[in-house]
mmCIF file of C-alpha atoms in Angstrom:
data_model
loop_
_atom_site.group_PDB
_atom_site.id
_atom_site.type_symbol
_atom_site.label_atom_id
_atom_site.label_comp_id
_atom_site.label_asym_id
_atom_site.label_seq_id
_atom_site.Cartn_x
_atom_site.Cartn_y
_atom_site.Cartn_z
ATOM 1 C CA MET A 1 14.510 42.704 66.244
ATOM 2 C CA PRO A 2 11.631 44.157 64.234
ATOM 3 C CA PRO A 3 8.552 41.936 63.978
ATOM 4 C CA ALA A 4 8.387 39.662 60.954
ATOM 5 C CA VAL A 5 6.263 40.977 58.111
ATOM 6 C CA LYS A 6 3.601 38.571 56.951
ATOM 7 C CA TRP A 7 3.179 38.501 53.179
ATOM 8 C CA PRO A 8 0.530 38.976 52.026
ATOM 9 C CA PRO A 9 -0.853 40.953 54.986
ATOM 10 C CA ARG A 10 -3.844 39.328 56.650
ATOM 11 C CA THR A 11 -7.251 40.965 56.840
ATOM 12 C CA VAL A 12 -10.221 40.333 59.094
ATOM 13 C CA ILE A 13 -13.675 40.254 57.500
ATOM 14 C CA ARG A 14 -16.213 41.481 60.028
ATOM 15 C CA ARG A 15 -19.435 41.043 58.094
ATOM 16 C CA SER A 16 -20.552 40.293 54.566
ATOM 17 C CA SER A 17 -21.229 43.237 52.277
ATOM 18 C CA GLY A 18 -21.606 41.298 49.060
ATOM 19 C CA LEU A 19 -19.049 41.960 46.339
ATOM 20 C CA ARG A 20 -17.384 44.660 48.447
ATOM 21 C CA THR A 21 -16.678 42.460 51.516
ATOM 22 C CA LEU A 22 -13.051 41.593 50.781
ATOM 23 C CA GLU A 23 -12.195 44.999 49.337
ATOM 24 C CA SER A 24 -13.760 46.757 52.330
ATOM 25 C CA ALA A 25 -11.650 44.655 54.694
ATOM 26 C CA LEU A 26 -8.481 45.522 52.782
ATOM 27 C CA TYR A 27 -9.270 49.243 52.721
ATOM 28 C CA ARG A 28 -10.155 49.136 56.420
ATOM 29 C CA ASN A 29 -6.711 47.686 57.154
ATOM 30 C CA GLY A 30 -4.954 50.415 55.191
ATOM 31 C CA LEU A 31 -4.143 48.181 52.219
ATOM 32 C CA GLY A 32 -5.904 50.164 49.503
ATOM 33 C CA PRO A 33 -6.208 51.079 46.737
ATOM 34 C CA VAL A 34 -7.327 47.561 45.781
ATOM 35 C CA ALA A 35 -6.951 46.410 42.178
ATOM 36 C CA GLY A 36 -8.797 43.497 40.646
ATOM 37 C CA VAL A 37 -7.391 41.646 37.649
ATOM 38 C CA ASP A 38 -9.102 39.158 35.344
ATOM 39 C CA GLU A 39 -8.761 37.695 31.853
ATOM 40 C CA VAL A 40 -10.989 36.653 28.980
ATOM 41 C CA GLY A 41 -10.175 34.369 26.060
ATOM 42 C CA ARG A 42 -8.139 31.541 27.594
ATOM 43 C CA GLY A 43 -10.284 28.906 25.931
ATOM 44 C CA ALA A 44 -10.584 30.566 22.528
ATOM 45 C CA CYS A 45 -8.581 29.182 19.620
ATOM 46 C CA ALA A 46 -8.478 32.531 17.811
ATOM 47 C CA GLY A 47 -7.998 36.129 18.824
ATOM 48 C CA PRO A 48 -6.024 37.616 21.695
ATOM 49 C CA LEU A 49 -6.046 36.826 25.373
ATOM 50 C CA VAL A 50 -7.352 40.011 27.008
ATOM 51 C CA VAL A 51 -6.472 40.967 30.583
ATOM 52 C CA ALA A 52 -7.834 43.931 32.524
ATOM 53 C CA ALA A 53 -6.933 45.473 35.863
ATOM 54 C CA CYS A 54 -9.327 47.841 37.614
ATOM 55 C CA VAL A 55 -9.283 49.895 40.814
ATOM 56 C CA LEU A 56 -12.584 50.959 42.350
ATOM 57 C CA GLY A 57 -12.972 53.366 45.242
ATOM 58 C CA PRO A 58 -13.656 52.128 48.785
ATOM 59 C CA ASN A 59 -17.329 53.076 48.755
ATOM 60 C CA ARG A 60 -20.142 51.216 47.025
ATOM 61 C CA MET A 61 -21.590 53.051 44.007
ATOM 62 C CA GLU A 62 -25.203 52.531 43.006
ATOM 63 C CA SER A 63 -24.268 52.970 39.337
ATOM 64 C CA LEU A 64 -22.175 49.793 39.559
ATOM 65 C CA ALA A 65 -24.563 47.812 41.763
ATOM 66 C CA ALA A 66 -25.214 45.305 38.957
ATOM 67 C CA LEU A 67 -21.553 44.259 38.749
ATOM 68 C CA ASP A 68 -21.052 40.511 38.619
ATOM 69 C CA ASP A 69 -19.023 37.910 36.788
ATOM 70 C CA SER A 70 -19.121 39.045 33.138
ATOM 71 C CA LYS A 71 -19.993 35.500 32.054
ATOM 72 C CA LYS A 72 -23.208 35.708 34.077
ATOM 73 C CA LEU A 73 -24.259 39.074 32.641
ATOM 74 C CA VAL A 74 -26.092 39.333 29.342
ATOM 75 C CA GLU A 75 -24.373 41.310 26.604
ATOM 76 C CA ARG A 76 -26.687 44.308 26.971
ATOM 77 C CA GLU A 77 -25.858 44.614 30.677
ATOM 78 C CA ARG A 78 -22.117 44.299 30.037
ATOM 79 C CA GLU A 79 -22.325 47.023 27.404
ATOM 80 C CA ARG A 80 -24.256 49.250 29.822
ATOM 81 C CA LEU A 81 -21.705 48.754 32.598
ATOM 82 C CA PHE A 82 -18.617 49.157 30.394
ATOM 83 C CA PRO A 83 -18.667 52.986 30.088
ATOM 84 C CA LEU A 84 -19.771 53.343 33.713
ATOM 85 C CA ILE A 85 -16.782 51.346 34.947
ATOM 86 C CA ARG A 86 -14.425 53.448 32.833
ATOM 87 C CA ARG A 87 -16.050 56.613 34.152
ATOM 88 C CA TYR A 88 -16.086 55.769 37.848
ATOM 89 C CA ALA A 89 -12.998 53.581 38.269
ATOM 90 C CA LEU A 90 -10.037 55.230 39.946
ATOM 91 C CA ALA A 91 -7.830 53.517 37.357
ATOM 92 C CA TYR A 92 -8.010 50.741 34.796
ATOM 93 C CA HIS A 93 -5.785 49.196 32.145
ATOM 94 C CA VAL A 94 -6.510 46.611 29.447
ATOM 95 C CA VAL A 95 -3.804 44.417 27.904
ATOM 96 C CA PHE A 96 -4.038 42.370 24.695
ATOM 97 C CA ILE A 97 -1.857 39.272 24.319
ATOM 98 C CA PRO A 98 -1.871 38.371 20.591
ATOM 99 C CA SER A 99 -2.279 34.800 19.432
ATOM 100 C CA GLU A 100 1.370 34.501 18.375
ATOM 101 C CA GLU A 101 2.451 35.362 21.936
ATOM 102 C CA VAL A 102 0.007 32.821 23.356
ATOM 103 C CA ASP A 103 1.580 30.243 21.042
ATOM 104 C CA ARG A 104 5.111 31.217 22.039
ATOM 105 C CA LEU A 105 4.595 31.440 25.804
ATOM 106 C CA GLY A 106 1.719 29.034 26.383
ATOM 107 C CA VAL A 107 -1.663 30.269 27.530
ATOM 108 C CA HIS A 108 -0.970 30.086 31.281
ATOM 109 C CA VAL A 109 2.345 31.943 31.154
ATOM 110 C CA ALA A 110 0.828 34.485 28.745
ATOM 111 C CA ASN A 111 -2.033 34.938 31.203
ATOM 112 C CA ILE A 112 0.340 35.620 34.109
ATOM 113 C CA GLU A 113 2.401 38.025 31.998
ATOM 114 C CA GLY A 114 -0.757 39.839 30.935
ATOM 115 C CA MET A 115 -1.875 40.224 34.539
ATOM 116 C CA ARG A 116 1.507 41.656 35.529
ATOM 117 C CA ARG A 117 1.380 44.137 32.669
ATOM 118 C CA ALA A 118 -2.225 45.105 33.370
ATOM 119 C CA VAL A 119 -1.383 45.942 36.987
ATOM 120 C CA ALA A 120 1.843 47.726 35.967
ATOM 121 C CA GLY A 121 -0.133 49.812 33.475
ATOM 122 C CA LEU A 122 -2.481 51.289 36.077
ATOM 123 C CA SER A 123 -2.190 55.048 36.506
ATOM 124 C CA LEU A 124 -1.984 54.641 40.286
ATOM 125 C CA ARG A 125 -0.063 52.095 42.312
ATOM 126 C CA PRO A 126 -2.389 49.696 44.133
ATOM 127 C CA GLY A 127 -1.745 48.690 47.711
ATOM 128 C CA TYR A 128 -3.162 45.236 47.105
ATOM 129 C CA VAL A 129 -4.134 43.097 44.105
ATOM 130 C CA LEU A 130 -6.930 40.539 43.941
ATOM 131 C CA SER A 131 -6.633 38.068 41.073
ATOM 132 C CA ASP A 132 -9.264 35.701 39.788
ATOM 133 C CA GLY A 133 -8.403 32.121 40.600
ATOM 134 C CA PHE A 134 -4.632 31.802 40.756
ATOM 135 C CA ARG A 135 -1.450 33.445 42.031
ATOM 136 C CA VAL A 136 0.288 36.115 39.994
ATOM 137 C CA PRO A 137 3.997 35.931 40.914
ATOM 138 C CA GLY A 138 6.207 38.905 40.238
ATOM 139 C CA LEU A 139 3.878 41.694 41.350
ATOM 140 C CA ALA A 140 5.475 44.552 43.273
ATOM 141 C CA VAL A 141 2.601 44.671 45.788
ATOM 142 C CA PRO A 142 0.909 41.990 47.907
ATOM 143 C CA SER A 143 -1.747 39.963 46.142
ATOM 144 C CA LEU A 144 -4.289 37.273 46.812
ATOM 145 C CA PRO A 145 -5.904 34.769 44.433
ATOM 146 C CA VAL A 146 -9.668 34.603 44.915
ATOM 147 C CA ILE A 147 -11.491 31.497 43.699
ATOM 148 C CA GLY A 148 -14.457 32.650 41.641
ATOM 149 C CA GLY A 149 -13.137 36.161 42.119
ATOM 150 C CA ASP A 150 -15.252 37.776 39.411
ATOM 151 C CA ALA A 151 -18.314 36.809 41.465
ATOM 152 C CA ALA A 152 -16.695 37.586 44.841
ATOM 153 C CA ALA A 153 -14.956 40.971 44.518
ATOM 154 C CA ALA A 154 -16.294 44.072 42.769
ATOM 155 C CA CYS A 155 -12.902 45.149 41.424
ATOM 156 C CA ILE A 156 -12.387 41.727 39.801
ATOM 157 C CA ALA A 157 -15.937 41.799 38.421
ATOM 158 C CA ALA A 158 -15.239 45.238 36.937
ATOM 159 C CA ALA A 159 -12.004 43.978 35.384
ATOM 160 C CA SER A 160 -13.900 40.998 33.997
ATOM 161 C CA VAL A 161 -16.432 43.265 32.270
ATOM 162 C CA LEU A 162 -13.694 45.506 30.858
ATOM 163 C CA ALA A 163 -11.828 42.510 29.451
ATOM 164 C CA LYS A 164 -14.935 40.788 28.091
ATOM 165 C CA VAL A 165 -16.432 43.820 26.332
ATOM 166 C CA SER A 166 -13.040 44.878 24.950
ATOM 167 C CA ARG A 167 -12.426 41.426 23.513
ATOM 168 C CA ASP A 168 -15.959 41.008 22.141
ATOM 169 C CA ARG A 169 -15.788 44.358 20.355
ATOM 170 C CA LEU A 170 -12.393 43.479 18.951
ATOM 171 C CA MET A 171 -13.617 40.151 17.595
ATOM 172 C CA VAL A 172 -16.594 41.845 15.915
ATOM 173 C CA GLU A 173 -14.218 44.286 14.238
ATOM 174 C CA MET A 174 -11.834 41.440 13.373
ATOM 175 C CA GLU A 175 -14.546 39.779 11.293
ATOM 176 C CA GLN A 176 -14.123 42.596 8.758
ATOM 177 C CA HIS A 177 -10.407 41.846 8.438
ATOM 178 C CA HIS A 178 -10.819 38.061 8.332
ATOM 179 C CA PRO A 179 -14.255 37.362 6.824
ATOM 180 C CA GLY A 180 -15.715 33.902 6.671
ATOM 181 C CA TYR A 181 -14.790 32.627 10.127
ATOM 182 C CA GLY A 182 -17.734 34.099 12.019
ATOM 183 C CA PHE A 183 -15.616 35.846 14.648
ATOM 184 C CA ALA A 184 -18.442 38.303 15.351
ATOM 185 C CA GLU A 185 -20.652 35.431 16.475
ATOM 186 C CA HIS A 186 -18.441 32.941 18.331
ATOM 187 C CA LYS A 187 -15.670 35.384 19.334
ATOM 188 C CA GLY A 188 -12.936 32.894 18.433
ATOM 189 C CA TYR A 189 -14.181 29.975 20.516
ATOM 190 C CA SER A 190 -14.427 26.457 19.101
ATOM 191 C CA THR A 191 -18.026 26.184 17.954
ATOM 192 C CA ALA A 192 -19.312 23.879 15.229
ATOM 193 C CA ALA A 193 -19.539 26.819 12.816
ATOM 194 C CA HIS A 194 -15.977 27.887 13.606
ATOM 195 C CA SER A 195 -14.667 24.353 13.130
ATOM 196 C CA ALA A 196 -16.404 24.138 9.751
ATOM 197 C CA ALA A 197 -14.844 27.449 8.665
ATOM 198 C CA LEU A 198 -11.412 26.258 9.809
ATOM 199 C CA ALA A 199 -11.780 23.074 7.781
ATOM 200 C CA GLU A 200 -12.772 25.043 4.689
ATOM 201 C CA LEU A 201 -10.508 28.098 4.899
ATOM 202 C CA GLY A 202 -7.665 26.963 7.119
ATOM 203 C CA PRO A 203 -6.410 29.159 9.978
ATOM 204 C CA CYS A 204 -5.711 32.879 9.618
ATOM 205 C CA ALA A 205 -3.068 34.991 11.362
ATOM 206 C CA GLU A 206 -5.328 35.456 14.399
ATOM 207 C CA HIS A 207 -5.599 31.732 15.149
ATOM 208 C CA ARG A 208 -3.533 30.025 17.845
ATOM 209 C CA TYR A 209 -1.424 27.437 16.050
ATOM 210 C CA SER A 210 -0.447 25.730 19.306
ATOM 211 C CA TYR A 211 -4.045 24.601 19.781
ATOM 212 C CA VAL A 212 -4.739 21.084 18.527
ATOM 213 C CA ASN A 213 -7.784 21.902 16.389
ATOM 214 C CA VAL A 214 -6.009 24.813 14.692
ATOM 215 C CA ARG A 215 -2.851 22.797 14.107
ATOM 216 C CA ARG A 216 -4.852 19.988 12.522
ATOM 217 C CA ALA A 217 -6.726 22.419 10.282
ATOM 218 C CA ALA A 218 -3.445 24.069 9.277
ATOM 219 C CA GLU A 219 -1.861 20.748 8.388
ATOM 220 C CA SER A 220 -4.876 19.592 6.385
ATOM 221 C CA THR A 221 -5.143 22.844 4.409
ATOM 222 C CA GLY A 222 -1.437 23.600 3.991
ATOM 223 C CA VAL A 223 -1.711 26.954 5.765
ATOM 224 C CA ARG A 224 0.832 26.228 8.507
ATOM 225 C CA ARG A 225 3.919 26.740 6.373
ATOM 226 C CA ALA A 226 2.683 30.088 5.063
ATOM 227 C CA ALA A 227 1.923 31.255 8.570
ATOM 228 C CA GLU A 228 5.357 30.221 9.802
ATOM 229 C CA SER A 229 7.120 31.996 6.933
ATOM 230 C CA THR A 230 5.109 35.118 7.714
ATOM 231 C CA GLY A 231 6.339 34.870 11.300
ATOM 232 C CA VAL A 232 9.944 34.648 10.077
ATOM 233 C CA ARG A 233 9.494 37.774 7.965
ATOM 234 C CA ARG A 234 7.987 39.639 10.897
ATOM 235 C CA ALA A 235 10.881 38.598 13.140
ATOM 236 C CA ALA A 236 13.403 39.811 10.561
ATOM 237 C CA GLU A 237 11.672 43.174 10.291
ATOM 238 C CA MET A 238 11.886 43.617 14.059
ATOM 239 C CA ALA A 239 15.447 42.385 14.519
ATOM 240 C CA ASP A 240 16.684 45.861 15.462
ATOM 241 C CA VAL A 241 14.294 46.230 18.414
ATOM 242 C CA ARG A 242 13.476 44.208 21.511
ATOM 243 C CA ARG A 243 12.174 41.024 19.951
ATOM 244 C CA GLU A 244 9.980 39.712 22.724
ATOM 245 C CA VAL A 245 8.295 42.955 23.765
ATOM 246 C CA THR A 246 7.742 44.798 20.509
ATOM 247 C CA PRO A 247 5.531 42.274 18.666
ATOM 248 C CA MET A 248 3.127 42.145 21.590
ATOM 249 C CA ARG A 249 2.899 45.918 21.883
ATOM 250 C CA HIS A 250 2.681 46.357 18.120
ATOM 251 C CA ALA A 251 -0.325 44.040 18.162
ATOM 252 C CA GLU A 252 -1.801 45.938 21.119
ATOM 253 C CA VAL A 253 -1.688 49.187 19.142
ATOM 254 C CA ALA A 254 -3.435 47.536 16.213
ATOM 255 C CA TYR A 255 -6.040 45.977 18.490
ATOM 256 C CA ALA A 256 -6.596 49.285 20.283
ATOM 257 C CA LYS A 257 -7.295 51.033 16.983
ATOM 258 C CA MET A 258 -9.787 48.339 16.017
ATOM 259 C CA ILE A 259 -11.562 48.661 19.367
ATOM 260 C CA ASP A 260 -11.631 52.454 19.070
ATOM 261 C CA ARG A 261 -13.493 52.117 15.792
ATOM 262 C CA ALA A 262 -15.935 49.606 17.245
ATOM 263 C CA SER A 263 -16.439 51.663 20.414
ATOM 264 C CA ALA A 264 -16.988 54.875 18.470
ATOM 265 C CA GLN A 265 -19.914 53.243 16.713
ATOM 266 C CA ARG A 266 -21.465 52.177 20.031
ATOM 267 C CA GLU A 267 -20.643 55.069 22.327
ATOM 268 C CA GLY A 268 -20.068 58.033 20.032
ATOM 269 C CA GLN A 269 -16.738 59.752 20.508
ATOM 270 C CA HIS A 270 -16.681 59.602 24.320
ATOM 271 C CA THR A 271 -13.326 58.382 25.579
ATOM 272 C CA ARG A 272 -11.672 58.604 28.899
#
């Protein structure tokens, strides 16, 4: 009988090499390319959940030496690293889960679905996937959850920066479409200023109605019913296509266009 296959395959870490330790061990055992996947926006009450997957090469690059958990990096450093990651990564893919999908699926399930789609969207098939914090069932390749992964693996740190900068730019652009909420400042998180705007204006289409503070604001301002009727109209318009997939991808296209405009202002017309 053939020997049993252990899943996921085990690796031996010989010595610490910082953020590249785990990836180096995987590459050394023939399990590359290694993809890292991370999300941004779980705790926000407005705007999309953004998930990125990124594959870096096996060798350390000096240009990306400053990679770390995006939450630890200042905005200027994230913005500096963002185009470098896109330039030097072997592959990357960013997925946007709109607020209505977060409401429908729940944030955890939406997060898992986003991670699956981010990995599936890579232009090359990884041999191994490292996820930040928790298991991602349903991947076609072996994977490993890494606690504090965005501070422990370079590919996860790179994915974290891609997701964070993409979402921040989107929220800045979103302020022009939904003025008065301060999205450019708080990025959809529940700050005092955001709560005050919610109480005054009620939620907009980008808010997550399954979140308690948004639901309360909707009920107190009478916005909930209008939002629900809008959702019914949207569902009717899309009745002739795949109902669960199309709204998410339709939103992704809209978000991508908004980010393109924001990125063009920051980086000129350079795109990958």
